mmCIF file of C-alpha atoms and ligand atoms in Angstrom:
data_model
loop_
_atom_site.group_PDB
_atom_site.id
_atom_site.type_symbol
_atom_site.label_atom_id
_atom_site.label_comp_id
_atom_site.label_asym_id
_atom_site.label_seq_id
_atom_site.Cartn_x
_atom_site.Cartn_y
_atom_site.Cartn_z
ATOM 1 C CA MET A 1 25.680 14.610 12.225
ATOM 2 C CA VAL A 2 29.072 14.031 13.632
ATOM 3 C CA SER A 3 29.317 13.405 17.518
ATOM 4 C CA ALA A 4 31.939 14.906 19.710
ATOM 5 C CA ALA A 5 34.107 11.683 19.190
ATOM 6 C CA GLY A 6 34.029 12.305 15.495
ATOM 7 C CA GLU A 7 31.973 9.306 14.527
ATOM 8 C CA THR A 8 29.109 9.610 12.388
ATOM 9 C CA ARG A 9 25.622 9.149 14.058
ATOM 10 C CA ALA A 10 22.559 8.001 12.129
ATOM 11 C CA VAL A 11 19.527 9.885 11.688
ATOM 12 C CA HIS A 12 16.398 7.806 12.842
ATOM 13 C CA ALA A 13 12.967 8.301 11.505
ATOM 14 C CA ARG A 14 10.070 6.203 12.188
ATOM 15 C CA ALA A 15 6.762 5.772 10.091
ATOM 16 C CA PRO A 16 3.601 3.752 10.786
ATOM 17 C CA GLY A 17 1.698 0.921 8.950
ATOM 18 C CA LYS A 18 -2.172 1.526 8.199
ATOM 19 C CA ILE A 19 -5.525 0.019 8.145
ATOM 20 C CA ASN A 20 -7.986 1.205 5.534
ATOM 21 C CA VAL A 21 -11.215 1.157 7.747
ATOM 22 C CA PHE A 22 -13.174 2.066 4.803
ATOM 23 C CA LEU A 23 -12.344 1.731 1.133
ATOM 24 C CA LYS A 24 -14.606 2.232 -1.872
ATOM 25 C CA VAL A 25 -13.081 1.997 -5.279
ATOM 26 C CA GLY A 26 -14.414 4.099 -8.349
ATOM 27 C CA ALA A 27 -13.698 4.118 -11.805
ATOM 28 C CA LEU A 28 -10.521 2.944 -13.414
ATOM 29 C CA VAL A 29 -9.127 6.468 -14.581
ATOM 30 C CA ASP A 30 -7.022 6.780 -17.864
ATOM 31 C CA ASP A 31 -3.695 6.789 -15.899
ATOM 32 C CA GLY A 32 -4.206 3.233 -14.676
ATOM 33 C CA TYR A 33 -5.325 4.191 -11.187
ATOM 34 C CA HIS A 34 -8.877 4.108 -9.801
ATOM 35 C CA ASP A 35 -10.698 6.912 -7.987
ATOM 36 C CA LEU A 36 -10.777 6.135 -4.245
ATOM 37 C CA ALA A 37 -12.620 7.118 -1.154
ATOM 38 C CA THR A 38 -10.950 5.823 1.875
ATOM 39 C CA ALA A 39 -10.531 6.434 5.557
ATOM 40 C CA TYR A 40 -7.127 5.471 6.771
ATOM 41 C CA GLN A 41 -5.991 4.787 10.358
ATOM 42 C CA ALA A 42 -2.232 4.633 11.374
ATOM 43 C CA VAL A 43 -1.487 1.824 13.507
ATOM 44 C CA SER A 44 1.267 0.976 15.901
ATOM 45 C CA LEU A 45 3.415 -1.138 13.664
ATOM 46 C CA TYR A 46 6.374 0.832 12.586
ATOM 47 C CA GLU A 47 9.153 0.762 10.266
ATOM 48 C CA ASP A 48 12.547 2.253 11.807
ATOM 49 C CA VAL A 49 14.788 3.854 9.178
ATOM 50 C CA ARG A 50 18.429 4.945 10.098
ATOM 51 C CA ALA A 51 20.312 7.021 7.522
ATOM 52 C CA TRP A 52 24.204 7.692 7.541
ATOM 53 C CA HIS A 53 26.146 9.866 5.044
ATOM 54 C CA ALA A 54 27.573 7.832 2.151
ATOM 55 C CA ASP A 55 28.534 8.497 -1.367
ATOM 56 C CA ASP A 56 26.173 6.318 -3.026
ATOM 57 C CA PHE A 57 22.574 4.900 -2.198
ATOM 58 C CA SER A 58 22.182 1.405 -0.285
ATOM 59 C CA VAL A 59 19.625 -0.209 1.900
ATOM 60 C CA THR A 60 20.040 -3.234 4.301
ATOM 61 C CA PHE A 61 16.852 -4.684 6.318
ATOM 62 C CA GLY A 62 16.526 -6.115 9.689
ATOM 63 C CA GLY A 63 13.794 -6.499 12.156
ATOM 64 C CA PRO A 64 11.316 -9.533 13.372
ATOM 65 C CA ILE A 65 9.957 -10.189 9.861
ATOM 66 C CA ASP A 66 11.687 -12.174 6.871
ATOM 67 C CA THR A 67 12.940 -9.441 4.591
ATOM 68 C CA SER A 68 14.966 -11.886 2.285
ATOM 69 C CA ALA A 69 12.578 -11.323 -0.575
ATOM 70 C CA LEU A 70 12.830 -7.300 -0.679
ATOM 71 C CA THR A 71 15.070 -5.868 -3.393
ATOM 72 C CA VAL A 72 17.971 -3.680 -2.177
ATOM 73 C CA ASP A 73 18.797 -1.800 -5.495
ATOM 74 C CA GLY A 74 17.112 1.072 -7.146
ATOM 75 C CA SER A 75 13.813 -0.562 -7.419
ATOM 76 C CA ASN A 76 13.249 -0.375 -3.797
ATOM 77 C CA LEU A 77 10.961 2.262 -2.621
ATOM 78 C CA ALA A 78 13.257 3.708 -0.038
ATOM 79 C CA ILE A 79 16.087 3.927 -2.447
ATOM 80 C CA LYS A 80 13.543 5.845 -4.979
ATOM 81 C CA ALA A 81 12.621 8.140 -2.198
ATOM 82 C CA ALA A 82 16.053 9.186 -1.277
ATOM 83 C CA ARG A 83 17.018 9.799 -4.918
ATOM 84 C CA MET A 84 13.987 11.733 -5.434
ATOM 85 C CA LEU A 85 14.778 13.943 -2.601
ATOM 86 C CA ALA A 86 18.419 14.416 -3.701
ATOM 87 C CA ARG A 87 17.409 15.252 -7.228
ATOM 88 C CA ARG A 88 14.705 17.612 -5.914
ATOM 89 C CA THR A 89 17.195 19.370 -3.618
ATOM 90 C CA GLY A 90 20.385 19.206 -5.751
ATOM 91 C CA TYR A 91 22.004 17.118 -3.035
ATOM 92 C CA ARG A 92 24.988 15.464 -4.626
ATOM 93 C CA ARG A 93 25.999 12.614 -2.384
ATOM 94 C CA GLY A 94 24.058 9.593 -1.191
ATOM 95 C CA VAL A 95 22.857 7.830 1.933
ATOM 96 C CA ARG A 96 23.270 4.438 3.580
ATOM 97 C CA LEU A 97 19.897 3.313 4.935
ATOM 98 C CA HIS A 98 18.943 0.663 7.421
ATOM 99 C CA ILE A 99 15.359 -0.470 7.944
ATOM 100 C CA ASP A 100 13.868 -2.590 10.749
ATOM 101 C CA LYS A 101 10.642 -3.879 9.389
ATOM 102 C CA HIS A 102 7.607 -4.503 11.646
ATOM 103 C CA VAL A 103 4.904 -4.078 8.997
ATOM 104 C CA PRO A 104 4.146 -7.066 7.023
ATOM 105 C CA ILE A 105 5.622 -7.033 3.580
ATOM 106 C CA ALA A 106 3.190 -6.871 0.494
ATOM 107 C CA GLY A 107 0.473 -7.343 3.238
ATOM 108 C CA GLY A 108 -1.798 -4.535 2.412
ATOM 109 C CA MET A 109 -0.620 -2.347 5.429
ATOM 110 C CA GLY A 110 1.634 0.172 3.559
ATOM 111 C CA GLY A 111 4.928 -1.062 4.835
ATOM 112 C CA GLY A 112 6.766 0.066 1.774
ATOM 113 C CA SER A 113 4.981 3.236 1.987
ATOM 114 C CA ALA A 114 5.944 3.942 5.469
ATOM 115 C CA ASP A 115 9.809 3.081 4.483
ATOM 116 C CA ALA A 116 9.361 5.858 1.745
ATOM 117 C CA ALA A 117 7.956 8.339 4.175
ATOM 118 C CA ALA A 118 10.561 7.815 6.912
ATOM 119 C CA THR A 119 13.358 7.713 4.350
ATOM 120 C CA LEU A 120 12.271 11.250 3.078
ATOM 121 C CA ILE A 121 12.230 12.593 6.725
ATOM 122 C CA ALA A 122 15.373 11.032 7.622
ATOM 123 C CA CYS A 123 17.403 12.108 4.457
ATOM 124 C CA ASP A 124 15.988 15.608 4.775
ATOM 125 C CA GLU A 125 17.368 15.903 8.425
ATOM 126 C CA LEU A 126 20.606 14.299 7.576
ATOM 127 C CA TRP A 127 21.476 16.337 4.453
ATOM 128 C CA GLY A 128 20.008 19.448 5.984
ATOM 129 C CA THR A 129 17.941 20.109 2.877
ATOM 130 C CA ASP A 130 15.145 21.367 5.072
ATOM 131 C CA LEU A 131 12.396 20.886 2.269
ATOM 132 C CA PRO A 132 9.097 22.558 3.223
ATOM 133 C CA ARG A 133 6.698 20.129 4.547
ATOM 134 C CA GLU A 134 4.110 20.375 1.480
ATOM 135 C CA ASP A 135 7.120 19.828 -0.887
ATOM 136 C CA LEU A 136 7.850 16.698 1.085
ATOM 137 C CA LEU A 137 4.188 15.738 0.705
ATOM 138 C CA ALA A 138 4.226 16.402 -3.119
ATOM 139 C CA LEU A 139 7.359 13.992 -3.545
ATOM 140 C CA ALA A 140 5.440 11.479 -1.282
ATOM 141 C CA ALA A 141 2.502 11.327 -3.659
ATOM 142 C CA ARG A 142 4.859 10.851 -6.638
ATOM 143 C CA LEU A 143 6.411 7.641 -4.774
ATOM 144 C CA GLY A 144 2.861 5.894 -4.394
ATOM 145 C CA SER A 145 -0.526 6.370 -3.205
ATOM 146 C CA ASP A 146 -0.204 5.630 0.323
ATOM 147 C CA VAL A 147 2.931 7.489 0.982
ATOM 148 C CA PRO A 148 1.539 10.893 1.988
ATOM 149 C CA PHE A 149 -0.653 9.134 4.623
ATOM 150 C CA ALA A 150 2.337 7.529 6.017
ATOM 151 C CA MET A 151 3.871 11.019 6.487
ATOM 152 C CA VAL A 152 0.572 12.599 8.011
ATOM 153 C CA GLY A 153 -0.481 9.440 10.109
ATOM 154 C CA GLY A 154 -3.431 9.641 12.624
ATOM 155 C CA THR A 155 -6.755 9.174 11.020
ATOM 156 C CA ALA A 156 -7.324 10.738 7.399
ATOM 157 C CA ILE A 157 -9.782 10.691 4.621
ATOM 158 C CA GLY A 158 -8.101 9.806 1.140
ATOM 159 C CA SER A 159 -9.387 10.764 -2.206
ATOM 160 C CA GLY A 160 -8.121 10.762 -5.807
ATOM 161 C CA ARG A 161 -5.702 7.803 -5.832
ATOM 162 C CA GLY A 162 -5.578 7.816 -2.165
ATOM 163 C CA ASP A 163 -2.969 10.470 -1.950
ATOM 164 C CA ARG A 164 -5.127 13.690 -1.559
ATOM 165 C CA LEU A 165 -5.810 13.934 2.155
ATOM 166 C CA SER A 166 -8.238 15.703 4.527
ATOM 167 C CA PRO A 167 -7.896 15.039 8.407
ATOM 168 C CA ALA A 168 -10.717 13.279 10.024
ATOM 169 C CA LEU A 169 -11.754 13.899 13.655
ATOM 170 C CA ALA A 170 -10.836 10.867 15.817
ATOM 171 C CA LYS A 171 -11.278 10.002 19.517
ATOM 172 C CA GLY A 172 -9.745 7.382 21.580
ATOM 173 C CA THR A 173 -7.632 4.265 20.559
ATOM 174 C CA PHE A 174 -8.919 1.363 18.612
ATOM 175 C CA GLN A 175 -7.539 -2.212 19.568
ATOM 176 C CA TRP A 176 -6.697 -4.374 16.520
ATOM 177 C CA VAL A 177 -5.378 -7.929 16.157
ATOM 178 C CA LEU A 178 -3.740 -8.686 12.668
ATOM 179 C CA ALA A 179 -3.483 -11.949 11.079
ATOM 180 C CA ILE A 180 -0.498 -11.994 9.012
ATOM 181 C CA ALA A 181 -0.367 -14.277 5.842
ATOM 182 C CA GLU A 182 2.755 -16.213 4.758
ATOM 183 C CA PHE A 183 2.386 -14.893 1.400
ATOM 184 C CA GLY A 184 2.208 -11.435 0.144
ATOM 185 C CA MET A 185 -0.213 -10.220 -2.689
ATOM 186 C CA SER A 186 0.482 -7.724 -5.460
ATOM 187 C CA THR A 187 -1.770 -4.346 -5.283
ATOM 188 C CA PRO A 188 -2.302 -4.128 -9.133
ATOM 189 C CA THR A 189 -3.305 -7.884 -9.379
ATOM 190 C CA VAL A 190 -5.984 -7.199 -6.626
ATOM 191 C CA TYR A 191 -7.333 -4.256 -8.493
ATOM 192 C CA SER A 192 -7.197 -6.034 -11.941
ATOM 193 C CA GLU A 193 -9.360 -8.727 -10.351
ATOM 194 C CA LEU A 194 -11.791 -6.290 -9.050
ATOM 195 C CA ASP A 195 -12.030 -4.720 -12.732
ATOM 196 C CA ARG A 196 -12.610 -8.393 -14.207
ATOM 197 C CA HIS A 197 -15.150 -8.992 -11.498
ATOM 198 C CA ARG A 198 -17.104 -5.807 -12.516
ATOM 199 C CA GLU A 199 -16.798 -6.563 -16.151
ATOM 200 C CA ARG A 200 -18.068 -10.019 -15.720
ATOM 201 C CA HIS A 201 -21.121 -8.816 -13.612
ATOM 202 C CA ALA A 202 -21.819 -5.497 -15.438
ATOM 203 C CA GLN A 203 -25.472 -6.667 -16.226
ATOM 204 C CA ASP A 204 -26.179 -7.753 -12.597
ATOM 205 C CA ILE A 205 -24.362 -5.045 -10.343
ATOM 206 C CA PHE A 206 -24.814 -1.521 -10.072
ATOM 207 C CA PHE A 207 -21.627 0.305 -10.150
ATOM 208 C CA ALA A 208 -21.672 4.085 -9.982
ATOM 209 C CA LYS A 209 -19.215 5.804 -12.220
ATOM 210 C CA THR A 210 -19.051 8.879 -10.080
ATOM 211 C CA GLN A 211 -16.356 9.907 -7.444
ATOM 212 C CA PRO A 212 -17.026 7.602 -4.443
ATOM 213 C CA SER A 213 -17.302 9.049 -1.124
ATOM 214 C CA VAL A 214 -16.596 7.848 2.755
ATOM 215 C CA GLU A 215 -20.006 7.136 4.499
ATOM 216 C CA THR A 216 -21.051 9.215 7.451
ATOM 217 C CA ASN A 217 -21.473 6.125 9.723
ATOM 218 C CA VAL A 218 -17.504 5.641 9.457
ATOM 219 C CA LEU A 219 -17.016 9.342 10.146
ATOM 220 C CA GLN A 220 -19.257 9.073 13.148
ATOM 221 C CA ALA A 221 -17.637 6.000 14.493
ATOM 222 C CA LEU A 222 -14.178 7.391 14.308
ATOM 223 C CA ARG A 223 -15.562 10.694 15.907
ATOM 224 C CA ALA A 224 -17.149 8.767 18.534
ATOM 225 C CA GLY A 225 -14.133 6.361 19.168
ATOM 226 C CA ASP A 226 -16.812 3.543 19.345
ATOM 227 C CA PRO A 227 -15.249 0.332 18.088
ATOM 228 C CA HIS A 228 -19.060 -1.205 17.927
ATOM 229 C CA MET A 229 -19.983 1.689 15.624
ATOM 230 C CA LEU A 230 -16.768 1.174 13.554
ATOM 231 C CA ALA A 231 -17.251 -2.533 13.441
ATOM 232 C CA GLU A 232 -20.664 -2.097 11.702
ATOM 233 C CA ALA A 233 -18.986 0.342 9.375
ATOM 234 C CA LEU A 234 -15.906 -1.202 8.128
ATOM 235 C CA HIS A 235 -15.946 -1.646 4.484
ATOM 236 C CA ASN A 236 -13.262 -2.677 1.680
ATOM 237 C CA ASP A 237 -14.018 -3.003 -2.043
ATOM 238 C CA LEU A 238 -10.781 -4.819 -2.345
ATOM 239 C CA GLN A 239 -11.948 -7.594 0.029
ATOM 240 C CA ALA A 240 -13.999 -9.780 -2.591
ATOM 241 C CA PRO A 241 -11.263 -9.695 -4.983
ATOM 242 C CA ALA A 242 -8.501 -10.416 -2.367
ATOM 243 C CA LEU A 243 -10.727 -13.454 -1.353
ATOM 244 C CA HIS A 244 -11.161 -14.684 -4.829
ATOM 245 C CA ILE A 245 -7.126 -14.721 -5.136
ATOM 246 C CA ALA A 246 -6.709 -16.174 -1.843
ATOM 247 C CA PRO A 247 -9.908 -18.099 -0.704
ATOM 248 C CA GLY A 248 -8.373 -19.431 2.369
ATOM 249 C CA LEU A 249 -8.605 -15.974 3.977
ATOM 250 C CA GLY A 250 -12.243 -16.458 4.306
ATOM 251 C CA ALA A 251 -11.716 -19.135 7.053
ATOM 252 C CA VAL A 252 -9.239 -16.774 8.939
ATOM 253 C CA LEU A 253 -12.099 -14.075 8.801
ATOM 254 C CA GLU A 254 -14.603 -16.595 10.250
ATOM 255 C CA LEU A 255 -12.090 -17.810 12.938
ATOM 256 C CA GLY A 256 -11.621 -14.226 14.161
ATOM 257 C CA GLU A 257 -15.319 -13.443 14.264
ATOM 258 C CA GLU A 258 -16.107 -16.736 16.345
ATOM 259 C CA ASN A 259 -13.372 -15.786 18.797
ATOM 260 C CA GLY A 260 -14.630 -12.329 19.900
ATOM 261 C CA ALA A 261 -13.538 -10.070 17.066
ATOM 262 C CA LEU A 262 -16.460 -7.242 16.468
ATOM 263 C CA ALA A 263 -15.500 -7.590 12.892
ATOM 264 C CA GLY A 264 -12.738 -8.624 10.511
ATOM 265 C CA ILE A 265 -11.609 -6.818 7.225
ATOM 266 C CA ILE A 266 -9.060 -7.371 4.573
ATOM 267 C CA SER A 267 -6.492 -4.681 5.173
ATOM 268 C CA GLY A 268 -6.000 -2.689 1.735
ATOM 269 C CA SER A 269 -5.319 -4.874 -1.047
ATOM 270 C CA GLY A 270 -4.625 -7.762 1.465
ATOM 271 C CA PRO A 271 -3.595 -10.394 2.594
ATOM 272 C CA THR A 272 -3.395 -9.171 5.974
ATOM 273 C CA VAL A 273 -6.688 -9.689 7.894
ATOM 274 C CA ALA A 274 -7.434 -6.924 10.450
ATOM 275 C CA PHE A 275 -9.827 -7.566 13.325
ATOM 276 C CA LEU A 276 -11.499 -4.997 15.623
ATOM 277 C CA ALA A 277 -11.530 -5.958 19.233
ATOM 278 C CA PRO A 278 -13.971 -4.545 21.556
ATOM 279 C CA ASP A 279 -11.152 -3.391 23.937
ATOM 280 C CA LEU A 280 -7.716 -4.658 25.319
ATOM 281 C CA ASP A 281 -8.898 -7.616 27.033
ATOM 282 C CA GLY A 282 -10.724 -8.812 24.017
ATOM 283 C CA ALA A 283 -7.755 -8.129 21.721
ATOM 284 C CA LEU A 284 -5.576 -10.151 24.179
ATOM 285 C CA GLU A 285 -8.006 -13.068 24.099
ATOM 286 C CA LEU A 286 -8.433 -12.976 20.310
ATOM 287 C CA GLN A 287 -4.711 -12.950 19.995
ATOM 288 C CA ILE A 288 -4.341 -16.107 22.136
ATOM 289 C CA ALA A 289 -7.105 -17.895 20.237
ATOM 290 C CA LEU A 290 -5.614 -17.082 16.818
ATOM 291 C CA SER A 291 -2.252 -17.995 17.910
ATOM 292 C CA ALA A 292 -3.605 -21.357 19.251
ATOM 293 C CA ALA A 293 -4.719 -21.888 15.695
ATOM 294 C CA ARG A 294 -1.211 -21.374 14.631
ATOM 295 C CA LEU A 295 -1.855 -18.127 12.764
ATOM 296 C CA ASN A 296 0.813 -15.507 12.937
ATOM 297 C CA VAL A 297 -0.620 -12.601 14.864
ATOM 298 C CA VAL A 298 0.331 -9.266 16.165
ATOM 299 C CA ARG A 299 -1.590 -6.744 18.188
ATOM 300 C CA ALA A 300 -1.780 -3.084 17.189
ATOM 301 C CA THR A 301 -3.447 0.189 18.285
ATOM 302 C CA GLY A 302 -4.682 3.262 16.281
ATOM 303 C CA PRO A 303 -4.483 5.907 15.655
ATOM 304 C CA VAL A 304 -0.980 6.852 16.054
ATOM 305 C CA HIS A 305 1.453 9.644 14.587
ATOM 306 C CA GLY A 306 2.723 9.721 11.008
ATOM 307 C CA ALA A 307 6.507 9.747 10.025
ATOM 308 C CA ARG A 308 8.638 11.637 12.409
ATOM 309 C CA LEU A 309 12.211 11.823 13.657
ATOM 310 C CA VAL A 310 13.263 9.737 16.638
ATOM 311 C CA ASN A 311 15.482 11.353 19.136
ATOM 312 C CA GLU A 312 17.717 8.334 20.435
ATOM 313 C CA HIS A 313 19.068 10.107 23.523
HETATM 314 O O1 LIG B 1 0.386 3.928 -5.951
HETATM 315 P P1 LIG B 1 1.032 2.595 -5.688
HETATM 316 O O2 LIG B 1 2.318 2.447 -6.444
HETATM 317 O O3 LIG B 1 0.860 2.153 -4.458
HETATM 318 O O4 LIG B 1 -0.166 1.972 -6.630
HETATM 319 C C1 LIG B 1 0.201 0.345 -6.985
HETATM 320 C C2 LIG B 1 -0.724 -0.039 -8.032
HETATM 321 O O5 LIG B 1 -2.045 -0.269 -7.303
HETATM 322 C C3 LIG B 1 -0.947 0.945 -9.033
HETATM 323 O O6 LIG B 1 -0.169 0.643 -10.196
HETATM 324 C C4 LIG B 1 -2.186 0.449 -9.592
HETATM 325 O O7 LIG B 1 -2.218 -0.802 -10.404
HETATM 326 C C5 LIG B 1 -3.075 0.195 -8.296
HETATM 327 N N1 LIG B 1 -3.943 1.280 -7.786
HETATM 328 C C6 LIG B 1 -5.066 1.784 -8.368
HETATM 329 N N2 LIG B 1 -5.710 2.771 -7.987
HETATM 330 C C7 LIG B 1 -5.297 3.373 -6.903
HETATM 331 C C8 LIG B 1 -4.093 3.041 -6.225
HETATM 332 C C9 LIG B 1 -3.601 1.892 -6.844
HETATM 333 O O8 LIG B 1 -5.489 1.109 -9.314
HETATM 334 N N3 LIG B 1 -6.029 4.490 -6.367
#
């Protein structure tokens, strides 16, 4: 995109983080992934990706969170996304990316997935490659299980690895307060902990090998837009293994529930703890109480839109 003055302007795309309001993990499949049934909600913490024409591929980071631990080479998911789109479309040059991050890193909220989704949209626009949406979604699924949802946003049911999406009816806006940990957690480590736990307790716990499904009370709560119903229905199979790895998160969950949260849940594979508040006032009170306890907290609402271009004018 070249302006009248001749300088190159950035293409800007934005994608949201997510909370899994329901996540049931089924069997470990031969490909190393688990069958899932999840209900995703996109929330108003966004990754802002700006893309400029360049001969090679590079990425820099900014925004309010510490990004010093992120890689900026070919192992970064945004670079992988750009390279994959270039390969798929035969585009021969590269891109310079800058990402302002607002979603916690390795926090279980799909920040890296949102980077990849926004990068696909931004590069497709910058390069004029104009790939059909279903092809972009297919690339997204190859980049990571949560990337298709970052593209689609809103409220959706995920099956397979979480990448096979169907829309869910949702009404209203839910108020969340997120307690962000000072450390990140590796998704494969949390899944392995779950597998180990299931092996250890194979005698005592019944674990169905069939494809899991999202319970109807979750769908009803989302459809009604009722936070009290949703609080009753929140569920995450990754919560127990995440708490086993990081037991301190148990006290965070208790603190939120003592201070007006309807319920708290570990987001995805953690360690972010998501609290559902009854309304905006409740969310503000909870935010103050948790901040007073020296937790790093942000407020977010959901559902919000998926990855899209932002017109800066
Ligand atoms: O797809 P993604 O790269 O986000 O997955 C990261 C890791 O999380 C996988 O390598 C796998 O260990 C685990 N995972 C899983 N089952 C899923 C999704 C992720 O075991 N459905």
